[in-house]
Coordinates of C-alpha atoms in Angstrom, one line a residue:
Chain A
M1 CA 211.9 -58.1 -14.0
S2 CA 213.3 -60.9 -11.9
E3 CA 216.9 -60.1 -12.9
P4 CA 217.3 -57.6 -10.6
T5 CA 216.8 -59.5 -7.3
A6 CA 219.0 -62.4 -8.7
T7 CA 221.7 -60.0 -9.4
M8 CA 221.1 -58.2 -5.8
L9 CA 221.8 -61.0 -4.4
Q10 CA 224.8 -62.5 -5.9
S11 CA 226.7 -58.9 -5.2
H12 CA 226.0 -59.3 -1.2
P13 CA 229.7 -59.5 0.4
D14 CA 229.2 -62.6 2.3
P15 CA 229.8 -65.8 0.5
L16 CA 228.1 -68.5 2.5
A17 CA 224.5 -68.7 1.5
D18 CA 222.5 -70.5 3.9
I19 CA 219.8 -70.7 1.5
E20 CA 220.2 -71.9 -2.1
P21 CA 220.2 -68.3 -4.0
D22 CA 217.6 -69.5 -6.8
L23 CA 215.4 -70.9 -4.4
R24 CA 215.8 -67.5 -2.2
A25 CA 215.1 -65.5 -5.6
R26 CA 211.8 -67.1 -6.4
A27 CA 210.6 -67.0 -3.1
L28 CA 211.6 -63.3 -2.9
D29 CA 209.5 -62.5 -6.5
L30 CA 206.6 -64.7 -5.5
L31 CA 206.2 -62.8 -1.8
M32 CA 206.1 -59.4 -3.8
H33 CA 203.7 -60.5 -6.0
C34 CA 201.7 -62.0 -3.3
A35 CA 201.7 -58.8 -1.2
T36 CA 200.3 -56.8 -4.1
V37 CA 197.8 -59.2 -5.4
C38 CA 196.6 -59.6 -1.7
T39 CA 196.3 -55.9 -1.2
S40 CA 194.6 -55.3 -4.7
C41 CA 192.1 -58.6 -4.1
A42 CA 191.0 -56.9 -0.9
D43 CA 190.6 -53.7 -2.6
A44 CA 188.5 -55.4 -5.2
C45 CA 186.5 -57.2 -2.4
L46 CA 185.7 -53.9 -1.2
A47 CA 184.4 -52.6 -4.7
E48 CA 182.5 -55.4 -5.5
E49 CA 178.2 -55.5 -5.2
N50 CA 178.4 -58.3 -2.8
V51 CA 180.9 -57.0 -0.8
A52 CA 179.3 -58.1 2.6
E53 CA 179.9 -61.4 1.6
L54 CA 183.2 -60.8 1.0
R55 CA 184.6 -59.5 4.1
R56 CA 186.4 -62.6 5.4
C57 CA 188.0 -62.8 1.8
A58 CA 189.3 -59.3 2.5
R59 CA 190.5 -59.8 6.0
L60 CA 192.5 -62.9 5.2
D61 CA 193.9 -60.7 2.0
L62 CA 195.1 -58.0 4.4
D63 CA 196.7 -60.2 6.8
C64 CA 198.5 -62.5 3.9
A65 CA 199.7 -59.2 2.3
D66 CA 201.3 -57.9 5.5
V67 CA 202.8 -61.4 6.2
C68 CA 204.1 -61.8 3.0
R69 CA 205.6 -58.2 3.0
T70 CA 207.4 -58.3 6.1
A71 CA 208.6 -62.1 5.1
A72 CA 210.2 -60.9 2.0
T73 CA 211.8 -58.0 4.0
I74 CA 213.4 -60.4 6.5
L75 CA 214.3 -63.1 3.7
A76 CA 216.0 -60.0 1.3
R77 CA 218.8 -59.8 4.3
Q78 CA 221.5 -62.6 3.6
S79 CA 223.8 -61.7 6.9
R80 CA 223.5 -62.9 10.3
T81 CA 220.4 -64.2 9.8
D82 CA 218.8 -66.0 12.9
P83 CA 217.4 -68.9 11.2
S84 CA 214.7 -69.8 14.1
L85 CA 213.3 -66.5 13.1
L86 CA 213.5 -66.7 9.5
R87 CA 211.9 -70.2 9.7
A88 CA 209.1 -68.5 11.9
V89 CA 208.5 -65.7 9.9
I90 CA 208.2 -68.3 6.8
E91 CA 206.1 -70.7 8.3
A92 CA 203.7 -68.1 9.5
C93 CA 203.7 -66.9 6.0
I94 CA 203.0 -70.2 4.7
V95 CA 199.9 -70.3 7.3
A96 CA 198.5 -66.8 5.6
C97 CA 198.9 -68.4 2.4
R98 CA 197.1 -71.3 2.4
S99 CA 194.3 -69.7 4.2
C100 CA 193.9 -66.7 1.7
G101 CA 194.2 -69.0 -1.1
E102 CA 191.1 -71.5 0.1
E103 CA 188.9 -68.6 0.8
C104 CA 190.1 -67.1 -2.4
R105 CA 189.6 -70.7 -4.1
A106 CA 185.9 -70.8 -2.9
H107 CA 185.0 -67.4 -4.7
A108 CA 187.3 -68.3 -7.9
G109 CA 184.1 -69.0 -10.1
M110 CA 182.5 -65.5 -9.3
H111 CA 185.5 -63.2 -9.4
R112 CA 188.3 -63.3 -11.4
H113 CA 190.4 -61.1 -8.7
C114 CA 189.8 -63.8 -6.4
R115 CA 191.2 -66.9 -8.7
V116 CA 194.3 -64.9 -9.7
C117 CA 194.8 -64.2 -6.1
A118 CA 194.1 -68.1 -5.2
E119 CA 196.8 -69.0 -7.5
V120 CA 199.4 -66.4 -6.8
C121 CA 198.9 -67.5 -2.9
E122 CA 199.3 -71.2 -3.6
Q123 CA 202.5 -70.7 -5.8
C124 CA 203.9 -68.4 -3.0
A125 CA 203.2 -70.9 -0.1
E126 CA 205.2 -73.7 -2.4
A127 CA 208.0 -71.4 -3.1
C128 CA 208.2 -70.4 1.0
D129 CA 207.8 -74.2 1.6
A130 CA 210.9 -75.0 -0.6
V131 CA 212.8 -72.7 1.4
L132 CA 211.9 -74.3 4.6
R133 CA 213.0 -77.5 3.4
D134 CA 216.1 -75.9 2.2
L135 CA 216.6 -74.3 5.8
A136 CA 216.4 -77.8 7.4
T137 CA 219.1 -79.3 5.2
P138 CA 222.4 -79.1 6.9
V139 CA 224.8 -77.4 4.8
G140 CA 227.0 -79.7 2.6
G141 CA 224.7 -82.4 3.1
T142 CA 222.0 -84.6 1.4
Chain B
M1 CA 206.7 -62.9 -13.3
S2 CA 205.1 -59.5 -13.7
E3 CA 202.3 -60.5 -15.5
P4 CA 200.1 -61.3 -11.8
T5 CA 200.2 -57.9 -11.4
A6 CA 198.7 -56.8 -14.4
T7 CA 196.3 -59.6 -14.6
M8 CA 194.9 -58.5 -11.4
L9 CA 194.4 -54.9 -12.2
Q10 CA 192.4 -55.6 -15.1
S11 CA 190.4 -58.0 -13.1
H12 CA 189.1 -55.2 -10.6
P13 CA 185.4 -54.4 -10.6
D14 CA 185.5 -50.5 -10.8
P15 CA 185.7 -49.7 -14.5
L16 CA 187.1 -46.1 -14.3
A17 CA 191.0 -46.5 -14.3
D18 CA 192.8 -42.8 -13.1
I19 CA 196.1 -44.1 -14.2
E20 CA 196.9 -45.9 -17.2
P21 CA 197.0 -49.6 -16.3
D22 CA 200.3 -50.0 -18.2
L23 CA 202.1 -47.2 -16.2
R24 CA 200.4 -48.7 -13.2
A25 CA 201.8 -51.8 -13.6
R26 CA 205.2 -51.0 -14.6
A27 CA 205.5 -48.7 -11.4
L28 CA 204.0 -51.6 -9.1
D29 CA 207.2 -54.1 -10.4
L30 CA 209.7 -51.3 -9.9
L31 CA 208.2 -50.4 -6.7
M32 CA 208.2 -54.3 -5.1
H33 CA 211.9 -54.5 -6.7
C34 CA 213.2 -51.2 -5.5
A35 CA 211.9 -52.2 -1.7
T36 CA 213.9 -55.5 -1.9
V37 CA 216.9 -54.2 -3.7
C38 CA 217.4 -51.4 -1.0
T39 CA 216.8 -54.1 1.6
S40 CA 219.3 -55.9 0.3
C41 CA 221.8 -53.3 -0.2
A42 CA 221.3 -52.0 3.4
D43 CA 222.2 -55.4 4.5
A44 CA 225.1 -55.6 2.3
C45 CA 226.3 -52.5 3.3
L46 CA 226.2 -53.6 7.3
A47 CA 228.1 -56.7 6.3
E48 CA 231.0 -54.6 4.3
E49 CA 234.5 -54.4 5.9
N50 CA 234.1 -50.4 5.2
V51 CA 230.7 -50.5 7.0
A52 CA 231.6 -47.1 8.7
E53 CA 232.1 -45.4 5.5
L54 CA 228.3 -46.9 4.2
R55 CA 226.6 -45.6 7.3
R56 CA 224.9 -43.1 5.2
C57 CA 224.1 -45.3 2.4
A58 CA 222.5 -48.1 4.4
R59 CA 220.3 -44.9 6.5
L60 CA 218.8 -43.8 2.9
D61 CA 218.4 -47.9 1.9
L62 CA 216.2 -48.4 4.9
D63 CA 214.1 -45.0 4.4
C64 CA 213.4 -45.8 0.5
A65 CA 212.5 -49.4 1.2
D66 CA 210.2 -48.4 3.5
V67 CA 208.8 -45.7 1.1
C68 CA 208.7 -48.0 -2.0
R69 CA 206.6 -50.6 0.1
T70 CA 204.0 -48.2 1.4
A71 CA 204.2 -46.4 -2.3
A72 CA 203.6 -49.7 -4.0
T73 CA 200.8 -51.1 -1.3
I74 CA 198.6 -47.8 -1.8
L75 CA 199.3 -48.0 -5.8
A76 CA 198.0 -51.4 -5.8
R77 CA 194.5 -50.0 -4.3
Q78 CA 192.0 -49.0 -7.5
S79 CA 189.1 -48.1 -5.9
R80 CA 188.1 -44.6 -4.2
T81 CA 191.3 -43.2 -4.3
D82 CA 192.5 -39.9 -2.9
P83 CA 194.3 -38.3 -5.5
S84 CA 196.0 -35.4 -3.2
L85 CA 197.1 -38.6 -1.2
L86 CA 198.7 -41.0 -4.0
R87 CA 200.5 -37.9 -5.0
A88 CA 202.2 -36.9 -2.2
V89 CA 202.9 -40.5 -1.2
I90 CA 204.4 -40.9 -5.1
E91 CA 206.3 -37.6 -4.7
A92 CA 208.0 -39.0 -1.4
C93 CA 208.6 -41.6 -3.4
I94 CA 210.9 -40.1 -5.8
V95 CA 212.5 -37.9 -3.7
A96 CA 213.4 -41.2 -1.7
C97 CA 214.7 -42.9 -4.7
R98 CA 216.6 -39.9 -6.1
S99 CA 218.4 -39.7 -2.7
C100 CA 219.4 -43.2 -2.3
G101 CA 220.0 -43.3 -5.9
E102 CA 222.5 -40.8 -5.9
E103 CA 224.2 -41.9 -2.6
C104 CA 224.6 -45.3 -3.9
R105 CA 225.7 -44.3 -7.6
A106 CA 229.0 -42.4 -5.7
H107 CA 229.8 -46.2 -4.5
A108 CA 228.8 -47.9 -7.4
G109 CA 232.7 -48.0 -8.5
M110 CA 233.6 -49.9 -5.4
H111 CA 230.6 -52.1 -4.5
R112 CA 228.4 -54.0 -7.1
H113 CA 225.2 -54.3 -4.6
C114 CA 225.2 -49.9 -4.5
R115 CA 225.3 -50.5 -8.6
V116 CA 222.6 -52.3 -8.9
C117 CA 220.8 -50.5 -6.2
A118 CA 221.3 -47.1 -8.2
E119 CA 220.4 -48.8 -11.1
V120 CA 217.0 -49.8 -9.5
C121 CA 216.0 -46.6 -7.7
E122 CA 216.5 -44.6 -11.0
Q123 CA 214.2 -46.7 -12.8
C124 CA 211.6 -46.6 -9.9
A125 CA 211.9 -43.1 -10.2
E126 CA 211.3 -42.7 -13.5
A127 CA 208.2 -45.2 -13.3
C128 CA 206.8 -42.9 -10.5
D129 CA 207.3 -39.5 -12.4
A130 CA 205.2 -41.3 -15.6
V131 CA 202.6 -41.8 -12.8
L132 CA 202.6 -38.3 -11.4
R133 CA 202.3 -37.0 -14.7
D134 CA 199.3 -39.4 -15.8
L135 CA 197.8 -38.3 -12.9
A136 CA 198.2 -34.5 -13.7
T137 CA 196.8 -35.2 -17.1
P138 CA 192.9 -34.7 -16.9
V139 CA 190.9 -38.2 -18.2
G140 CA 190.2 -38.0 -22.0
G141 CA 192.5 -35.0 -22.1
T142 CA 195.6 -35.1 -24.3
Chain C
M1 CA 204.0 -46.4 28.0
S2 CA 205.4 -43.5 25.9
E3 CA 208.4 -43.3 28.0
P4 CA 210.3 -46.0 26.0
T5 CA 210.2 -43.6 23.0
A6 CA 211.6 -40.2 25.1
T7 CA 214.5 -42.7 26.8
M8 CA 215.5 -44.3 23.4
L9 CA 215.5 -40.9 21.4
Q10 CA 217.9 -39.6 24.2
S11 CA 220.2 -42.8 24.3
H12 CA 221.2 -41.9 20.5
P13 CA 224.7 -41.6 20.1
D14 CA 224.7 -38.9 17.7
P15 CA 224.3 -35.3 19.7
L16 CA 223.0 -33.2 17.0
A17 CA 219.4 -33.3 16.9
D18 CA 217.4 -31.8 13.8
I19 CA 214.0 -31.8 15.3
E20 CA 213.1 -30.9 18.8
P21 CA 213.0 -34.2 21.0
D22 CA 209.7 -33.7 22.6
L23 CA 208.2 -32.3 19.4
R24 CA 209.6 -35.9 17.6
A25 CA 208.5 -38.1 20.3
R26 CA 204.6 -36.8 20.4
A27 CA 204.9 -37.2 16.5
L28 CA 206.1 -41.1 17.1
D29 CA 203.6 -41.7 19.5
L30 CA 200.7 -40.4 17.5
L31 CA 201.7 -42.0 14.4
M32 CA 202.0 -45.4 16.2
H33 CA 198.7 -44.8 17.5
C34 CA 197.1 -43.7 14.3
A35 CA 198.5 -46.5 12.7
T36 CA 196.6 -49.0 15.0
V37 CA 193.4 -47.0 15.1
C38 CA 193.0 -46.7 11.2
T39 CA 193.5 -50.2 11.2
S40 CA 191.1 -51.0 13.3
C41 CA 188.7 -48.7 11.9
A42 CA 189.1 -50.4 9.1
D43 CA 188.4 -53.9 10.4
A44 CA 185.5 -52.7 12.2
C45 CA 183.8 -50.4 8.9
L46 CA 184.4 -54.0 7.0
A47 CA 182.3 -55.7 9.9
E48 CA 179.3 -53.1 10.0
E49 CA 175.9 -54.2 8.8
N50 CA 176.3 -51.0 6.3
V51 CA 179.8 -51.6 4.9
A52 CA 178.8 -50.5 1.6
E53 CA 178.3 -47.2 2.8
L54 CA 181.6 -47.4 4.4
R55 CA 184.3 -48.4 1.7
R56 CA 185.9 -44.9 1.2
C57 CA 185.9 -45.0 4.6
A58 CA 188.0 -48.3 4.7
R59 CA 190.2 -47.3 1.9
L60 CA 191.2 -44.0 3.6
D61 CA 191.7 -45.8 6.8
L62 CA 194.2 -48.6 5.1
D63 CA 195.9 -46.1 3.5
C64 CA 196.3 -43.5 6.3
A65 CA 197.7 -46.7 8.3
D66 CA 200.2 -47.6 5.9
V67 CA 201.8 -44.3 5.6
C68 CA 201.7 -43.2 9.5
R69 CA 203.9 -46.8 10.1
T70 CA 206.2 -45.8 7.4
A71 CA 206.4 -41.9 8.6
A72 CA 207.1 -43.6 12.1
T73 CA 209.8 -45.7 11.0
I74 CA 211.7 -42.6 9.1
L75 CA 211.1 -40.5 12.1
A76 CA 212.3 -42.9 14.4
R77 CA 215.7 -43.0 12.5
Q78 CA 218.0 -39.8 13.7
S79 CA 220.9 -40.4 12.2
R80 CA 222.3 -39.1 8.4
T81 CA 218.6 -38.2 8.0
D82 CA 217.8 -36.7 4.7
P83 CA 215.6 -33.6 5.5
S84 CA 213.8 -33.2 2.1
L85 CA 212.9 -37.1 2.5
L86 CA 211.7 -36.6 5.8
R87 CA 209.9 -33.6 4.8
A88 CA 208.2 -35.4 2.0
V89 CA 207.0 -38.4 4.0
I90 CA 205.6 -36.1 6.8
E91 CA 203.5 -33.7 4.4
A92 CA 202.2 -37.0 2.7
C93 CA 201.1 -38.1 6.5
I94 CA 199.7 -35.2 6.9
V95 CA 197.5 -35.4 3.6
A96 CA 196.5 -38.9 4.6
C97 CA 195.5 -38.2 8.3
R98 CA 193.6 -35.0 7.1
S99 CA 191.7 -36.9 4.4
C100 CA 190.9 -39.8 6.8
G101 CA 190.2 -37.9 9.6
E102 CA 187.3 -35.7 7.1
E103 CA 186.1 -39.0 6.2
C104 CA 185.7 -40.6 9.5
R105 CA 184.5 -37.4 11.0
A106 CA 181.8 -37.8 8.5
H107 CA 180.6 -41.0 10.2
A108 CA 181.2 -40.1 14.1
G109 CA 177.7 -39.7 14.9
M110 CA 177.3 -43.0 13.6
H111 CA 180.0 -45.2 14.6
R112 CA 182.3 -44.5 17.7
H113 CA 185.2 -46.4 15.9
C114 CA 185.0 -43.3 12.9
R115 CA 184.8 -40.7 15.7
V116 CA 187.8 -42.1 17.8
C117 CA 189.5 -42.8 14.5
A118 CA 188.8 -38.7 13.5
E119 CA 190.3 -37.5 16.6
V120 CA 193.6 -39.6 16.4
C121 CA 194.0 -38.2 12.9
E122 CA 193.2 -34.8 13.8
Q123 CA 195.7 -35.2 16.7
C124 CA 198.6 -36.6 14.3
A125 CA 198.0 -34.3 11.7
E126 CA 198.7 -31.9 14.2
A127 CA 201.8 -33.5 15.5
C128 CA 203.2 -34.0 12.2
D129 CA 202.8 -30.2 11.6
A130 CA 204.6 -29.4 14.5
V131 CA 207.6 -31.6 13.3
L132 CA 207.7 -29.9 9.8
R133 CA 207.8 -26.2 11.2
D134 CA 210.5 -27.5 13.2
L135 CA 212.2 -29.1 10.5
A136 CA 212.0 -25.6 8.7
T137 CA 213.5 -23.7 11.5
P138 CA 217.2 -23.1 10.8
V139 CA 219.3 -24.4 14.1
G140 CA 219.9 -22.2 16.4
G141 CA 217.6 -19.4 14.6
T142 CA 214.4 -17.9 15.8
Chain D
M1 CA 198.4 -42.3 25.7
S2 CA 197.3 -45.8 25.5
E3 CA 193.7 -45.0 25.8
P4 CA 193.0 -44.4 22.3
T5 CA 194.1 -48.5 21.4
A6 CA 191.6 -49.5 24.1
T7 CA 188.8 -47.1 23.2
M8 CA 188.9 -48.2 19.9
L9 CA 188.9 -52.0 20.7
Q10 CA 185.8 -51.5 22.5
S11 CA 184.1 -49.8 19.8
H12 CA 184.3 -52.7 17.2
P13 CA 180.8 -53.8 16.2
D14 CA 181.8 -57.5 16.8
P15 CA 180.7 -58.3 20.3
L16 CA 182.6 -61.6 20.4
A17 CA 186.3 -61.2 21.5
D18 CA 188.5 -64.0 20.8
I19 CA 191.2 -62.4 22.8
E20 CA 190.6 -60.8 26.4
P21 CA 190.7 -57.0 25.9
D22 CA 192.8 -55.9 28.2
L23 CA 195.5 -58.2 27.0
R24 CA 195.1 -57.2 23.2
A25 CA 195.5 -53.7 24.1
R26 CA 198.5 -54.1 26.2
A27 CA 200.1 -56.7 23.8
L28 CA 199.3 -53.6 20.6
D29 CA 200.7 -50.8 22.7
L30 CA 203.7 -53.2 23.4
L31 CA 204.3 -54.3 19.9
M32 CA 204.1 -50.7 18.5
H33 CA 207.0 -49.6 21.1
C34 CA 209.1 -52.4 20.1
A35 CA 208.8 -51.8 16.7
T36 CA 210.0 -47.9 17.3
V37 CA 212.5 -48.9 19.8
C38 CA 214.1 -51.5 17.8
T39 CA 214.1 -49.3 14.7
S40 CA 216.2 -46.6 16.6
C41 CA 218.4 -49.1 18.4
A42 CA 219.4 -50.2 14.6
D43 CA 220.1 -46.4 13.7
A44 CA 221.7 -45.8 17.0
C45 CA 223.7 -48.8 16.1
L46 CA 225.0 -47.9 12.9
A47 CA 225.6 -44.6 14.1
E48 CA 228.1 -46.2 16.9
E49 CA 231.9 -45.7 16.6
N50 CA 232.2 -49.8 16.9
V51 CA 229.5 -50.5 14.7
A52 CA 231.5 -53.4 12.9
E53 CA 231.0 -55.1 16.2
L54 CA 226.9 -54.0 16.2
R55 CA 226.5 -55.7 12.9
R56 CA 224.2 -58.6 14.3
C57 CA 222.7 -56.5 16.8
A58 CA 221.4 -54.0 14.0
R59 CA 220.0 -56.8 11.8
L60 CA 218.3 -58.5 14.7
D61 CA 216.8 -54.8 15.4
L62 CA 215.6 -54.5 11.7
D63 CA 214.2 -58.1 11.9
C64 CA 212.0 -57.6 15.3
A65 CA 210.7 -54.1 13.9
D66 CA 209.2 -55.3 10.9
V67 CA 207.6 -58.4 12.6
C68 CA 206.6 -56.3 15.5
R69 CA 204.8 -54.1 13.0
T70 CA 202.8 -57.0 11.1
A71 CA 201.8 -58.4 14.3
A72 CA 200.4 -55.1 15.7
T73 CA 198.8 -54.7 12.5
I74 CA 197.1 -58.4 12.3
L75 CA 196.7 -58.0 16.1
A76 CA 194.5 -54.4 16.0
R77 CA 191.8 -56.5 13.8
Q78 CA 189.4 -58.1 15.5
S79 CA 186.8 -59.5 13.1
R80 CA 187.1 -63.1 11.3
T81 CA 190.4 -63.7 12.6
D82 CA 191.9 -66.8 11.6
P83 CA 193.5 -68.1 14.8
S84 CA 196.0 -70.3 13.2
L85 CA 197.2 -67.2 11.5
L86 CA 197.2 -65.1 14.3
R87 CA 199.0 -67.8 16.4
A88 CA 201.8 -68.4 14.2
V89 CA 202.3 -64.6 13.4
I90 CA 202.4 -63.7 17.2
E91 CA 204.9 -66.9 17.7
A92 CA 207.4 -65.0 15.4
C93 CA 207.1 -62.5 17.1
I94 CA 208.3 -63.9 20.4
V95 CA 211.2 -65.4 18.6
A96 CA 212.1 -62.4 17.3
C97 CA 211.6 -60.6 20.4
R98 CA 213.7 -63.0 22.3
S99 CA 216.6 -63.0 19.6
C100 CA 216.9 -59.6 19.4
G101 CA 216.3 -58.8 23.4
E102 CA 219.0 -61.4 24.0
E103 CA 221.2 -59.9 21.7
C104 CA 220.7 -56.1 23.0
R105 CA 221.2 -57.5 26.5
A106 CA 224.4 -58.4 25.5
H107 CA 225.4 -54.8 24.7
A108 CA 223.5 -53.2 27.5
G109 CA 226.2 -52.3 29.7
M110 CA 228.1 -50.2 26.9
H111 CA 225.2 -49.0 25.2
R112 CA 222.1 -47.3 26.5
H113 CA 220.1 -47.9 23.9
C114 CA 220.7 -51.4 23.7
R115 CA 219.6 -51.7 27.7
V116 CA 216.4 -49.8 26.7
C117 CA 215.7 -51.8 23.6
A118 CA 216.5 -55.3 25.7
E119 CA 214.0 -54.2 28.4
V120 CA 211.1 -53.2 25.8
C121 CA 211.6 -56.5 23.8
E122 CA 211.5 -58.8 27.0
Q123 CA 208.2 -57.1 27.8
C124 CA 206.8 -57.3 24.4
A125 CA 207.8 -61.1 24.3
E126 CA 206.0 -61.3 27.7
A127 CA 202.4 -59.5 26.6
C128 CA 202.7 -61.9 23.2
D129 CA 202.9 -64.9 25.5
A130 CA 199.7 -63.4 27.2
V131 CA 197.7 -63.5 24.3
L132 CA 199.0 -66.7 23.2
R133 CA 197.9 -68.5 26.5
D134 CA 194.8 -66.6 26.1
L135 CA 194.1 -68.1 22.4
A136 CA 194.5 -71.1 23.5
T137 CA 192.2 -71.5 26.2
P138 CA 188.9 -72.4 25.1
V139 CA 185.8 -69.6 25.1
G140 CA 184.0 -69.8 28.3
G141 CA 186.5 -72.0 29.7
T142 CA 188.8 -72.1 32.5

């Protein structure tokens, strides 16, 4: 199912790629999944009997979903990117994924949705980190 | 990559499912991909030499991406759903995918990104249609 | 503060307006406010002692905020609009505002945030209705 | 029209405010307007005869609209905020508003929509800056 993303990125008219295409496609897929999984985790937290103890988890889920959705949208654009803007958005996304992932990790033993969400947040933060490191590497450089 | 969506949906505390889980997971995955592919197609249209002829395509890409993103977010919530609201959002999404798909189909011979986008829009409209039909079926009914 | 919206709409290069500019500006302002107020009401519900009784309210707040945000984004575009798509999005928005407004109205005596939210949802539904009626009127018609 | 925002913020059950309420309300109103105005400017750029020279402007408009919309959503939540996440999102928003504002300023003599957009971006960046400075001040400190 992740093929459309990769195919799409390759069909763009601009030849110059500021980010390695595989890293971009992987980050895009994880950002989309993280947005959906965090949205679902917030909804599940709200449905739990112990909702009063999951307020912070729901809050961070919602924030993380919003930031991931926007990061995916901006990363999907390949043309005339402002590198400092892309970097700031990806950095905010890493902060959101780490905060949300840590909070969900703390409830992972009790709620399976928190465990799944923690895993996806952690993978998403790593994929964003890889994009960030690639952005910092001068084109053609080592 | 679509496993986290399915796993997540199954880990929700509410036992009652208003929509068949596989249909929901498939629609969610296609809505996310359609949002990303339409965002990318708008960006590619803007980068084409004949951008002046692709204004309507870019407009419909942007609208379709926005509607798909919101439909995915609302469909990801499984608890205390308002069925008339979910139905109206999915219906709007089908209109958006059909409009955008038709416009992209008209440029599919000239631009590969429009061809990929048309295909994803058509698949997304079908997956949304399946959710809509499932929503209309009384629970326990044939 | 709503002047930038009106000024912006008037500075668009396309002379043809499918919707009466004042109706569009008023709907845009209310959609933005409704998105923010619903987001805030969901957050306030989650913070209340009786959060367990406000689950449905928080759910509808979140859905309504998402739909209003997308409706505002699509209504802000004046060029090459697909009328059937715009209509479907505005209709979904009215359903969302009415559902959320009714639920919040039921808690209006107990929580001031629900009372404010109910009022804004009702005003937003009316402003969207006015846009919908205007869209249905043939240009130059009575 | 900005009263609902301020009234809403005051009706939240959590007494502790991490950000001065007037600063928060002003930033929220400007973030919403900036999202709408940038969306409209991108649409206007796409409709201009010289669209080929406005590609970068449309791109930055779209990015800035997306970031402002998400920043408004996250800033509207007052409960259990992760300060480092809020800070990163507001910082990304300032980068987006400054980039978009500069680009629009360069076309302000030719296109009125770019002039209006540049002004709103600049005001929004300032309002976000004020929130950021307030976040950095220890509670109860000078």
